[in-house]
PDB file of C-alpha atoms in Angstrom:
ATOM      1  CA  MET A   1       0.033   0.179   0.104  1.00 83.00           C
ATOM      2  CA  ASN A   2       1.334   3.357  -0.672  1.00 91.00           C
ATOM      3  CA  LEU A   3      -0.047   7.071  -1.095  1.00 93.00           C
ATOM      4  CA  ARG A   4      -0.366   6.948  -4.541  1.00 93.00           C
ATOM      5  CA  ASP A   5      -3.076   4.230  -4.123  1.00 94.00           C
ATOM      6  CA  LEU A   6      -4.981   5.943  -1.479  1.00 94.00           C
ATOM      7  CA  ARG A   7      -4.939   9.399  -3.690  1.00 93.00           C
ATOM      8  CA  TYR A   8      -6.657   7.202  -6.620  1.00 94.00           C
ATOM      9  CA  LEU A   9      -9.092   5.486  -4.023  1.00 94.00           C
ATOM     10  CA  VAL A  10      -9.940   8.925  -2.869  1.00 93.00           C
ATOM     11  CA  ALA A  11     -10.347  10.036  -6.433  1.00 92.00           C
ATOM     12  CA  LEU A  12     -12.708   7.566  -7.467  1.00 93.00           C
ATOM     13  CA  ALA A  13     -14.839   8.290  -4.154  1.00 92.00           C
ATOM     14  CA  ASP A  14     -15.331  11.716  -4.918  1.00 90.00           C
ATOM     15  CA  GLU A  15     -15.684  11.299  -8.764  1.00 89.00           C
ATOM     16  CA  ARG A  16     -17.656   7.675  -8.638  1.00 89.00           C
ATOM     17  CA  HIS A  17     -16.385   7.152 -12.289  1.00 90.00           C
ATOM     18  CA  PHE A  18     -13.147   5.505 -13.141  1.00 91.00           C
ATOM     19  CA  GLY A  19     -12.440   8.050 -16.186  1.00 90.00           C
ATOM     20  CA  ARG A  20     -12.943  11.033 -14.400  1.00 90.00           C
ATOM     21  CA  ALA A  21     -10.885   9.760 -11.348  1.00 92.00           C
ATOM     22  CA  ALA A  22      -8.098   8.629 -13.866  1.00 92.00           C
ATOM     23  CA  ALA A  23      -7.972  12.161 -15.375  1.00 92.00           C
ATOM     24  CA  ALA A  24      -8.242  13.921 -11.869  1.00 90.00           C
ATOM     25  CA  CYS A  25      -5.169  11.895 -10.986  1.00 93.00           C
ATOM     26  CA  PHE A  26      -3.357  12.629 -14.358  1.00 92.00           C
ATOM     27  CA  VAL A  27      -3.006   8.917 -14.978  1.00 93.00           C
ATOM     28  CA  SER A  28      -4.340   6.284 -17.906  1.00 94.00           C
ATOM     29  CA  GLN A  29      -7.948   4.528 -16.683  1.00 93.00           C
ATOM     30  CA  PRO A  30      -6.319   1.032 -16.793  1.00 94.00           C
ATOM     31  CA  THR A  31      -3.753   2.273 -14.400  1.00 95.00           C
ATOM     32  CA  LEU A  32      -6.145   3.791 -11.866  1.00 94.00           C
ATOM     33  CA  SER A  33      -8.432   0.659 -12.421  1.00 93.00           C
ATOM     34  CA  THR A  34      -5.343  -1.711 -11.672  1.00 94.00           C
ATOM     35  CA  GLN A  35      -3.813  -0.084  -8.578  1.00 95.00           C
ATOM     36  CA  ILE A  36      -7.609  -0.030  -7.244  1.00 95.00           C
ATOM     37  CA  ARG A  37      -7.629  -3.816  -7.616  1.00 94.00           C
ATOM     38  CA  LYS A  38      -4.312  -4.314  -6.177  1.00 94.00           C
ATOM     39  CA  LEU A  39      -5.209  -2.599  -3.148  1.00 95.00           C
ATOM     40  CA  GLU A  40      -8.308  -4.548  -2.996  1.00 94.00           C
ATOM     41  CA  GLU A  41      -6.146  -7.648  -2.883  1.00 94.00           C
ATOM     42  CA  GLU A  42      -3.643  -6.277  -0.237  1.00 94.00           C
ATOM     43  CA  LEU A  43      -6.550  -5.448   1.989  1.00 94.00           C
ATOM     44  CA  GLY A  44      -8.330  -8.651   1.219  1.00 94.00           C
ATOM     45  CA  VAL A  45     -11.821  -6.812   0.839  1.00 95.00           C
ATOM     46  CA  ALA A  46     -14.010  -5.409  -2.269  1.00 94.00           C
ATOM     47  CA  LEU A  47     -13.736  -1.659  -2.098  1.00 95.00           C
ATOM     48  CA  VAL A  48     -15.823  -0.697  -5.383  1.00 94.00           C
ATOM     49  CA  GLU A  49     -18.883  -2.211  -6.868  1.00 91.00           C
ATOM     50  CA  ARG A  50     -18.503  -2.012 -10.418  1.00 84.00           C
ATOM     51  CA  ALA A  51     -21.177  -1.630 -12.769  1.00 76.00           C
ATOM     52  CA  PRO A  52     -21.564  -0.849 -16.587  1.00 72.00           C
ATOM     53  CA  ARG A  53     -22.487   2.737 -16.153  1.00 73.00           C
ATOM     54  CA  LYS A  54     -21.600   3.592 -12.294  1.00 78.00           C
ATOM     55  CA  VAL A  55     -19.326   2.950  -9.670  1.00 87.00           C
ATOM     56  CA  MET A  56     -20.320   2.656  -5.938  1.00 91.00           C
ATOM     57  CA  LEU A  57     -18.099   2.098  -2.945  1.00 94.00           C
ATOM     58  CA  THR A  58     -18.998  -0.698  -0.815  1.00 94.00           C
ATOM     59  CA  PRO A  59     -19.448  -0.162   2.671  1.00 93.00           C
ATOM     60  CA  ILE A  60     -16.080  -1.031   3.632  1.00 95.00           C
ATOM     61  CA  GLY A  61     -14.788   0.917   0.794  1.00 94.00           C
ATOM     62  CA  VAL A  62     -16.597   4.098   2.275  1.00 94.00           C
ATOM     63  CA  GLN A  63     -14.709   3.518   5.381  1.00 94.00           C
ATOM     64  CA  VAL A  64     -11.284   2.732   3.681  1.00 95.00           C
ATOM     65  CA  ALA A  65     -12.028   6.030   1.655  1.00 94.00           C
ATOM     66  CA  ASP A  66     -12.600   8.203   4.527  1.00 92.00           C
ATOM     67  CA  ARG A  67      -9.401   7.222   6.294  1.00 93.00           C
ATOM     68  CA  ALA A  68      -7.270   7.237   3.264  1.00 94.00           C
ATOM     69  CA  ARG A  69      -8.802  11.007   2.732  1.00 91.00           C
ATOM     70  CA  ARG A  70      -7.401  11.971   6.205  1.00 88.00           C
ATOM     71  CA  ILE A  71      -4.052  10.078   5.438  1.00 91.00           C
ATOM     72  CA  VAL A  72      -3.580  12.162   2.252  1.00 90.00           C
ATOM     73  CA  GLY A  73      -4.754  15.438   4.110  1.00 84.00           C
ATOM     74  CA  ASP A  74      -2.023  14.804   6.678  1.00 84.00           C
ATOM     75  CA  VAL A  75       0.614  14.105   4.384  1.00 88.00           C
ATOM     76  CA  GLU A  76      -0.375  17.206   2.357  1.00 81.00           C
ATOM     77  CA  GLN A  77      -0.348  19.323   5.653  1.00 77.00           C
ATOM     78  CA  MET A  78       3.120  18.074   6.366  1.00 81.00           C
ATOM     79  CA  LYS A  79       4.510  19.348   3.015  1.00 79.00           C
ATOM     80  CA  ALA A  80       2.614  22.544   3.675  1.00 72.00           C
ATOM     81  CA  LEU A  81       4.289  22.726   6.987  1.00 71.00           C
ATOM     82  CA  ALA A  82       7.956  22.116   5.474  1.00 76.00           C
ATOM     83  CA  ARG A  83       7.277  24.560   2.767  1.00 69.00           C
ATOM     84  CA  ARG A  84       6.315  27.392   5.169  1.00 65.00           C
ATOM     85  CA  SER A  85       9.117  26.542   7.263  1.00 66.00           C
ATOM     86  CA  MET A  86      11.039  27.778   4.392  1.00 65.00           C
ATOM     87  CA  ASP A  87       9.071  30.683   3.256  1.00 70.00           C
ATOM     88  CA  PRO A  88       5.668  30.949   4.904  1.00 61.00           C
ATOM     89  CA  GLU A  89       4.336  33.360   2.411  1.00 75.00           C
ATOM     90  CA  ALA A  90       5.118  31.458  -0.551  1.00 72.00           C
ATOM     91  CA  GLY A  91       3.251  28.353  -2.178  1.00 77.00           C
ATOM     92  CA  SER A  92      -0.452  27.842  -2.851  1.00 84.00           C
ATOM     93  CA  ILE A  93      -3.680  27.999  -0.611  1.00 89.00           C
ATOM     94  CA  ARG A  94      -7.034  26.156  -1.388  1.00 92.00           C
ATOM     95  CA  LEU A  95      -9.637  28.913  -0.542  1.00 97.00           C
ATOM     96  CA  GLY A  96     -13.367  28.396  -0.594  1.00 97.00           C
ATOM     97  CA  LEU A  97     -15.762  31.173  -1.046  1.00 97.00           C
ATOM     98  CA  PHE A  98     -19.810  30.991  -1.395  1.00 96.00           C
ATOM     99  CA  PRO A  99     -21.410  32.443  -4.478  1.00 94.00           C
ATOM    100  CA  THR A 100     -23.340  35.361  -2.749  1.00 95.00           C
ATOM    101  CA  LEU A 101     -19.701  36.480  -1.509  1.00 96.00           C
ATOM    102  CA  GLY A 102     -17.070  35.514  -3.818  1.00 96.00           C
ATOM    103  CA  PRO A 103     -17.797  37.643  -6.930  1.00 95.00           C
ATOM    104  CA  TYR A 104     -18.329  40.658  -5.036  1.00 96.00           C
ATOM    105  CA  LEU A 105     -15.683  40.363  -2.279  1.00 97.00           C
ATOM    106  CA  LEU A 106     -12.709  38.967  -4.465  1.00 97.00           C
ATOM    107  CA  PRO A 107     -12.555  42.288  -6.322  1.00 96.00           C
ATOM    108  CA  HIS A 108     -11.633  44.218  -3.372  1.00 97.00           C
ATOM    109  CA  ALA A 109      -9.939  41.506  -1.565  1.00 97.00           C
ATOM    110  CA  VAL A 110      -7.310  40.112  -4.056  1.00 96.00           C
ATOM    111  CA  PRO A 111      -5.415  43.402  -4.821  1.00 96.00           C
ATOM    112  CA  PRO A 112      -4.333  43.791  -1.172  1.00 97.00           C
ATOM    113  CA  LEU A 113      -3.558  39.838  -0.917  1.00 96.00           C
ATOM    114  CA  ARG A 114      -1.240  40.214  -4.179  1.00 94.00           C
ATOM    115  CA  ALA A 115       0.337  43.240  -2.251  1.00 95.00           C
ATOM    116  CA  ARG A 116       1.019  41.618   1.017  1.00 94.00           C
ATOM    117  CA  PHE A 117       1.804  38.032  -0.026  1.00 93.00           C
ATOM    118  CA  PRO A 118       3.230  38.495  -3.895  1.00 91.00           C
ATOM    119  CA  GLN A 119       4.187  35.101  -4.189  1.00 87.00           C
ATOM    120  CA  LEU A 120       1.203  33.257  -2.985  1.00 89.00           C
ATOM    121  CA  GLU A 121      -0.748  31.255  -5.506  1.00 87.00           C
ATOM    122  CA  LEU A 122      -4.806  31.689  -4.708  1.00 91.00           C
ATOM    123  CA  LEU A 123      -6.626  28.417  -5.743  1.00 92.00           C
ATOM    124  CA  LEU A 124      -9.890  29.730  -5.451  1.00 96.00           C
ATOM    125  CA  VAL A 125     -13.420  27.672  -5.119  1.00 95.00           C
ATOM    126  CA  GLU A 126     -16.865  28.762  -5.242  1.00 96.00           C
ATOM    127  CA  GLU A 127     -19.256  26.384  -3.630  1.00 94.00           C
ATOM    128  CA  LYS A 128     -22.453  26.651  -1.404  1.00 93.00           C
ATOM    129  CA  SER A 129     -21.357  26.570   2.179  1.00 94.00           C
ATOM    130  CA  ASP A 130     -21.988  22.983   3.236  1.00 93.00           C
ATOM    131  CA  VAL A 131     -19.920  21.766  -0.002  1.00 93.00           C
ATOM    132  CA  LEU A 132     -17.093  23.947   1.451  1.00 95.00           C
ATOM    133  CA  LEU A 133     -17.202  22.727   5.041  1.00 94.00           C
ATOM    134  CA  THR A 134     -17.255  19.410   4.033  1.00 90.00           C
ATOM    135  CA  ARG A 135     -14.076  19.993   1.787  1.00 91.00           C
ATOM    136  CA  LEU A 136     -12.488  21.773   4.471  1.00 92.00           C
ATOM    137  CA  ARG A 137     -13.420  18.982   6.809  1.00 89.00           C
ATOM    138  CA  ASP A 138     -11.984  16.522   4.423  1.00 84.00           C
ATOM    139  CA  GLY A 139      -8.572  18.287   3.791  1.00 84.00           C
ATOM    140  CA  ARG A 140      -9.557  19.459   0.148  1.00 87.00           C
ATOM    141  CA  LEU A 141      -9.364  23.282   1.169  1.00 92.00           C
ATOM    142  CA  ASP A 142      -7.009  24.964   3.453  1.00 91.00           C
ATOM    143  CA  ALA A 143      -9.521  27.787   4.516  1.00 96.00           C
ATOM    144  CA  ALA A 144     -12.982  28.976   3.325  1.00 98.00           C
ATOM    145  CA  ILE A 145     -14.484  32.275   3.939  1.00 98.00           C
ATOM    146  CA  LEU A 146     -17.921  31.608   5.520  1.00 97.00           C
ATOM    147  CA  ALA A 147     -20.727  33.069   7.035  1.00 95.00           C
ATOM    148  CA  LEU A 148     -20.930  32.763  11.013  1.00 94.00           C
ATOM    149  CA  PRO A 149     -22.079  30.648  12.726  1.00 93.00           C
ATOM    150  CA  VAL A 150     -19.714  27.544  12.278  1.00 94.00           C
ATOM    151  CA  ASP A 151     -20.221  25.383  15.240  1.00 89.00           C
ATOM    152  CA  GLU A 152     -17.557  22.821  14.846  1.00 91.00           C
ATOM    153  CA  ASP A 153     -15.127  22.404  17.622  1.00 92.00           C
ATOM    154  CA  ALA A 154     -12.512  21.182  14.633  1.00 92.00           C
ATOM    155  CA  LEU A 155     -12.727  24.471  13.008  1.00 96.00           C
ATOM    156  CA  HIS A 156     -11.381  27.765  13.896  1.00 97.00           C
ATOM    157  CA  ALA A 157     -13.141  30.869  12.812  1.00 97.00           C
ATOM    158  CA  GLU A 158     -11.556  34.320  12.714  1.00 98.00           C
ATOM    159  CA  PHE A 159     -13.980  37.227  12.357  1.00 98.00           C
ATOM    160  CA  LEU A 160     -13.261  39.251   9.420  1.00 98.00           C
ATOM    161  CA  PHE A 161     -16.278  41.924   9.035  1.00 97.00           C
ATOM    162  CA  GLU A 162     -20.217  42.397   9.246  1.00 96.00           C
ATOM    163  CA  GLU A 163     -21.966  42.986   6.229  1.00 96.00           C
ATOM    164  CA  PRO A 164     -25.325  44.781   6.118  1.00 95.00           C
ATOM    165  CA  PHE A 165     -28.181  44.063   4.171  1.00 95.00           C
ATOM    166  CA  LEU A 166     -30.357  46.252   1.916  1.00 95.00           C
ATOM    167  CA  LEU A 167     -33.613  46.167   0.794  1.00 94.00           C
ATOM    168  CA  ALA A 168     -33.741  46.082  -3.179  1.00 94.00           C
ATOM    169  CA  VAL A 169     -37.161  47.610  -4.704  1.00 95.00           C
ATOM    170  CA  SER A 170     -38.352  48.517  -8.503  1.00 95.00           C
ATOM    171  CA  ASP A 171     -38.126  52.090  -9.268  1.00 94.00           C
ATOM    172  CA  GLN A 172     -42.405  51.551  -9.561  1.00 93.00           C
ATOM    173  CA  HIS A 173     -42.445  50.146  -6.193  1.00 93.00           C
ATOM    174  CA  PRO A 174     -44.390  52.385  -3.652  1.00 92.00           C
ATOM    175  CA  LEU A 175     -41.331  52.214  -1.177  1.00 92.00           C
ATOM    176  CA  ALA A 176     -38.815  53.512  -4.177  1.00 92.00           C
ATOM    177  CA  ALA A 177     -39.027  56.860  -2.921  1.00 91.00           C
ATOM    178  CA  ARG A 178     -37.860  56.357   0.510  1.00 91.00           C
ATOM    179  CA  GLU A 179     -34.202  56.123   1.333  1.00 90.00           C
ATOM    180  CA  ARG A 180     -34.615  54.017   4.598  1.00 91.00           C
ATOM    181  CA  LEU A 181     -37.359  52.312   6.501  1.00 91.00           C
ATOM    182  CA  SER A 182     -37.815  50.199   9.530  1.00 90.00           C
ATOM    183  CA  LEU A 183     -37.250  46.422   9.780  1.00 88.00           C
ATOM    184  CA  GLN A 184     -41.188  45.982  10.952  1.00 89.00           C
ATOM    185  CA  GLU A 185     -42.132  47.861   7.971  1.00 88.00           C
ATOM    186  CA  LEU A 186     -41.220  44.658   6.013  1.00 88.00           C
ATOM    187  CA  SER A 187     -44.045  42.733   7.553  1.00 88.00           C
ATOM    188  CA  SER A 188     -46.418  43.791   4.499  1.00 87.00           C
ATOM    189  CA  GLN A 189     -44.036  42.560   1.939  1.00 88.00           C
ATOM    190  CA  LYS A 190     -43.199  39.233   0.457  1.00 88.00           C
ATOM    191  CA  LEU A 191     -39.388  38.696  -0.497  1.00 91.00           C
ATOM    192  CA  LEU A 192     -38.429  37.174  -3.178  1.00 91.00           C
ATOM    193  CA  LEU A 193     -35.251  34.426  -2.037  1.00 92.00           C
ATOM    194  CA  LEU A 194     -32.823  32.198  -3.151  1.00 91.00           C
ATOM    195  CA  GLU A 195     -33.266  28.591  -3.429  1.00 89.00           C
ATOM    196  CA  ASP A 196     -32.395  25.734  -0.884  1.00 86.00           C
ATOM    197  CA  GLY A 197     -28.958  25.194   0.133  1.00 82.00           C
ATOM    198  CA  HIS A 198     -27.791  28.972  -0.132  1.00 86.00           C
ATOM    199  CA  CYS A 199     -26.857  30.393   3.328  1.00 88.00           C
ATOM    200  CA  MET A 200     -28.118  33.671   2.574  1.00 89.00           C
ATOM    201  CA  ARG A 201     -31.546  32.106   2.125  1.00 90.00           C
ATOM    202  CA  GLU A 202     -31.548  31.257   5.835  1.00 89.00           C
ATOM    203  CA  GLN A 203     -30.228  34.711   6.683  1.00 89.00           C
ATOM    204  CA  ALA A 204     -33.067  35.998   4.631  1.00 89.00           C
ATOM    205  CA  LEU A 205     -35.511  34.058   6.411  1.00 87.00           C
ATOM    206  CA  ASP A 206     -34.388  35.025   9.630  1.00 90.00           C
ATOM    207  CA  VAL A 207     -35.022  38.574   8.576  1.00 88.00           C
ATOM    208  CA  CYS A 208     -38.265  37.557   7.455  1.00 87.00           C
ATOM    209  CA  ARG A 209     -38.968  36.035  11.088  1.00 86.00           C
ATOM    210  CA  LEU A 210     -37.807  39.312  12.775  1.00 82.00           C
ATOM    211  CA  SER A 211     -39.868  41.718  10.561  1.00 85.00           C
ATOM    212  CA  GLY A 212     -43.239  39.588   9.841  1.00 86.00           C
ATOM    213  CA  ALA A 213     -42.407  39.692   6.194  1.00 87.00           C
ATOM    214  CA  GLY A 214     -43.308  36.597   4.187  1.00 86.00           C
ATOM    215  CA  GLU A 215     -41.403  34.579   1.210  1.00 87.00           C
ATOM    216  CA  HIS A 216     -42.598  34.904  -2.561  1.00 84.00           C
ATOM    217  CA  ALA A 217     -43.149  31.223  -2.668  1.00 77.00           C
ATOM    218  CA  GLU A 218     -43.847  31.069  -6.447  1.00 80.00           C
ATOM    219  CA  PHE A 219     -40.230  31.940  -7.010  1.00 82.00           C
ATOM    220  CA  ARG A 220     -36.678  31.000  -5.946  1.00 87.00           C
ATOM    221  CA  ALA A 221     -33.531  32.157  -7.614  1.00 88.00           C
ATOM    222  CA  THR A 222     -30.545  30.376  -8.543  1.00 88.00           C
ATOM    223  CA  SER A 223     -28.274  33.275  -7.807  1.00 91.00           C
ATOM    224  CA  LEU A 224     -28.133  36.926  -6.523  1.00 92.00           C
ATOM    225  CA  GLU A 225     -28.017  38.576 -10.117  1.00 93.00           C
ATOM    226  CA  THR A 226     -31.219  36.646 -10.907  1.00 93.00           C
ATOM    227  CA  LEU A 227     -32.746  38.476  -7.832  1.00 92.00           C
ATOM    228  CA  ARG A 228     -31.643  41.743  -8.951  1.00 93.00           C
ATOM    229  CA  GLN A 229     -33.168  41.300 -12.364  1.00 92.00           C
ATOM    230  CA  MET A 230     -36.269  39.962 -11.239  1.00 92.00           C
ATOM    231  CA  VAL A 231     -36.516  42.958  -8.753  1.00 93.00           C
ATOM    232  CA  ALA A 232     -35.536  45.516 -11.473  1.00 92.00           C
ATOM    233  CA  ALA A 233     -38.813  44.002 -13.664  1.00 92.00           C
ATOM    234  CA  ASN A 234     -40.927  44.950 -10.222  1.00 91.00           C
ATOM    235  CA  VAL A 235     -41.889  41.171  -9.428  1.00 91.00           C
ATOM    236  CA  GLY A 236     -40.905  41.588  -5.878  1.00 89.00           C
ATOM    237  CA  VAL A 237     -38.537  42.923  -3.379  1.00 93.00           C
ATOM    238  CA  THR A 238     -35.359  41.430  -1.967  1.00 93.00           C
ATOM    239  CA  LEU A 239     -32.657  41.587   0.373  1.00 94.00           C
ATOM    240  CA  LEU A 240     -28.863  42.180  -1.222  1.00 95.00           C
ATOM    241  CA  PRO A 241     -25.695  42.228   0.749  1.00 95.00           C
ATOM    242  CA  VAL A 242     -24.375  45.573   0.416  1.00 96.00           C
ATOM    243  CA  LEU A 243     -20.659  44.350  -1.344  1.00 96.00           C
ATOM    244  CA  ALA A 244     -23.280  43.236  -4.209  1.00 95.00           C
ATOM    245  CA  THR A 245     -23.882  46.812  -4.716  1.00 94.00           C
ATOM    246  CA  LYS A 246     -20.577  47.936  -4.968  1.00 93.00           C
ATOM    247  CA  PRO A 247     -18.461  48.884  -8.043  1.00 92.00           C
ATOM    248  CA  PRO A 248     -17.102  46.882  -9.955  1.00 93.00           C
ATOM    249  CA  VAL A 249     -21.063  45.773 -10.196  1.00 91.00           C
ATOM    250  CA  ALA A 250     -22.782  47.950 -12.710  1.00 89.00           C
ATOM    251  CA  PRO A 251     -25.881  49.865 -11.108  1.00 86.00           C
ATOM    252  CA  SER A 252     -29.198  48.740 -12.484  1.00 87.00           C
ATOM    253  CA  PRO A 253     -31.227  52.038 -13.286  1.00 88.00           C
ATOM    254  CA  HIS A 254     -34.336  50.476 -12.437  1.00 91.00           C
ATOM    255  CA  LEU A 255     -33.413  49.376  -8.852  1.00 93.00           C
ATOM    256  CA  ARG A 256     -33.512  51.391  -5.633  1.00 95.00           C
ATOM    257  CA  LEU A 257     -31.881  50.374  -2.343  1.00 95.00           C
ATOM    258  CA  LEU A 258     -32.927  51.185   0.908  1.00 94.00           C
ATOM    259  CA  ASP A 259     -30.960  50.936   4.164  1.00 94.00           C
ATOM    260  CA  PHE A 260     -32.724  50.209   7.315  1.00 93.00           C
ATOM    261  CA  SER A 261     -33.146  53.044  10.119  1.00 88.00           C
ATOM    262  CA  ASP A 262     -33.237  50.942  13.330  1.00 80.00           C
ATOM    263  CA  THR A 263     -32.370  47.395  13.602  1.00 82.00           C
ATOM    264  CA  ARG A 264     -29.992  46.728  10.393  1.00 87.00           C
ATOM    265  CA  PRO A 265     -29.678  43.179   9.306  1.00 92.00           C
ATOM    266  CA  THR A 266     -26.551  41.836   8.913  1.00 94.00           C
ATOM    267  CA  ARG A 267     -24.097  38.952   8.101  1.00 95.00           C
ATOM    268  CA  ARG A 268     -21.200  38.187   9.834  1.00 96.00           C
ATOM    269  CA  ILE A 269     -18.293  36.630   7.852  1.00 97.00           C
ATOM    270  CA  ALA A 270     -15.216  34.897   9.024  1.00 98.00           C
ATOM    271  CA  LEU A 271     -12.243  32.852   7.694  1.00 98.00           C
ATOM    272  CA  VAL A 272     -12.471  29.428   8.927  1.00 98.00           C
ATOM    273  CA  TRP A 273      -9.676  26.524   8.751  1.00 96.00           C
ATOM    274  CA  ARG A 274      -8.893  23.372  10.557  1.00 94.00           C
ATOM    275  CA  ARG A 275      -7.520  23.893  14.148  1.00 93.00           C
ATOM    276  CA  SER A 276      -5.032  21.303  13.536  1.00 87.00           C
ATOM    277  CA  SER A 277      -3.668  23.172  10.319  1.00 86.00           C
ATOM    278  CA  ALA A 278      -0.034  23.413   9.718  1.00 80.00           C
ATOM    279  CA  MET A 279      -1.112  27.001   8.471  1.00 86.00           C
ATOM    280  CA  HIS A 280      -2.613  28.477  11.001  1.00 90.00           C
ATOM    281  CA  ALA A 281      -0.056  31.349  11.839  1.00 89.00           C
ATOM    282  CA  PHE A 282       0.092  32.210   8.102  1.00 90.00           C
ATOM    283  CA  LEU A 283      -3.742  32.080   7.866  1.00 94.00           C
ATOM    284  CA  LEU A 284      -4.061  34.691  10.982  1.00 96.00           C
ATOM    285  CA  GLU A 285      -2.120  36.814   8.744  1.00 95.00           C
ATOM    286  CA  LEU A 286      -4.371  36.611   5.776  1.00 96.00           C
ATOM    287  CA  ALA A 287      -7.358  37.124   8.028  1.00 97.00           C
ATOM    288  CA  GLY A 288      -5.563  40.424   9.307  1.00 97.00           C
ATOM    289  CA  VAL A 289      -5.484  41.758   5.347  1.00 97.00           C
ATOM    290  CA  LEU A 290      -9.011  40.726   4.810  1.00 97.00           C
ATOM    291  CA  ARG A 291     -10.110  42.449   8.193  1.00 97.00           C
ATOM    292  CA  ASP A 292      -8.494  45.854   7.046  1.00 97.00           C
ATOM    293  CA  LEU A 293     -10.374  46.131   4.040  1.00 97.00           C
ATOM    294  CA  PRO A 294     -11.934  49.930   3.807  1.00 96.00           C
ATOM    295  CA  PRO A 295     -14.711  50.344   6.256  1.00 95.00           C
ATOM    296  CA  ALA A 296     -16.538  52.280   3.151  1.00 94.00           C
ATOM    297  CA  LEU A 297     -17.230  48.828   1.653  1.00 95.00           C
ATOM    298  CA  PHE A 298     -19.572  48.031   4.168  1.00 94.00           C
ATOM    299  CA  GLU A 299     -21.530  51.362   4.162  1.00 92.00           C
ATOM    300  CA  HIS A 300     -24.342  52.275   1.913  1.00 88.00           C
ATOM    301  CA  ALA A 301     -23.950  55.507   0.163  1.00 77.00           C
ATOM    302  CA  ALA A 302     -27.606  56.901  -0.592  1.00 67.00           C
ATOM    303  CA  ALA A 303     -28.364  58.241  -3.991  1.00 59.00           C
TER     304      ALA A 303
END
């Protein structure tokens, strides 16, 4: 048994397809298949159920793959520790972000990160929060930028910033002439929300519960941009995080943004990584750069 074979098994567990797993490992499919069979022979158990059009792990195969993932992750951490002992700010970092934050934060975050860590290679992964957490636990990510709370003892969360939400309405909406409103004034509104799986959906539902607002149940969007377009077409109203309203995002001429006059709904954002990570000291520095982004990014400038 060697580390290469364990990597092959982990790739097969992830891809559930011999061809895709082989491509992910940069080997031929026969090579990967042969090594998996050798691993099965060495362990004396079947790890994989082979069917013509799909691949499934056996119950023992799932357990072995989970242990293999941890072993591979530990080895990667050892390598990272060795690299960073020679040059803590060189190498690469696999960083996850969720879709309602990544595209709006990165234009502001990448330039100062590159200025502070010119030799650092940023390998960015955009996925929903639950996927990012799974990959973080498994060692497939070094860190992830997530919305709090993250209640897992094995993970360290370093607070970065608090981002307010704004109410987006059409220029034809009765509230369009307002600049501010109280949270309780949402009680008569039905909000357009994202589909299940987005952490921002849960955050918006929390606002609905606090204000007495309802959900526009006939429609669920797959992205913030879809919500923006639906609001501009006067289909309904929604909440937008303030970063999604900042340049380089182009302003929509038919959209009006209202701030809240009393209790401002917000989301708290943190950099999260495994407590066992060899990159702990470096990630604290990286979090410091993100925490020092200009405060004006998180403020709403009324038109």
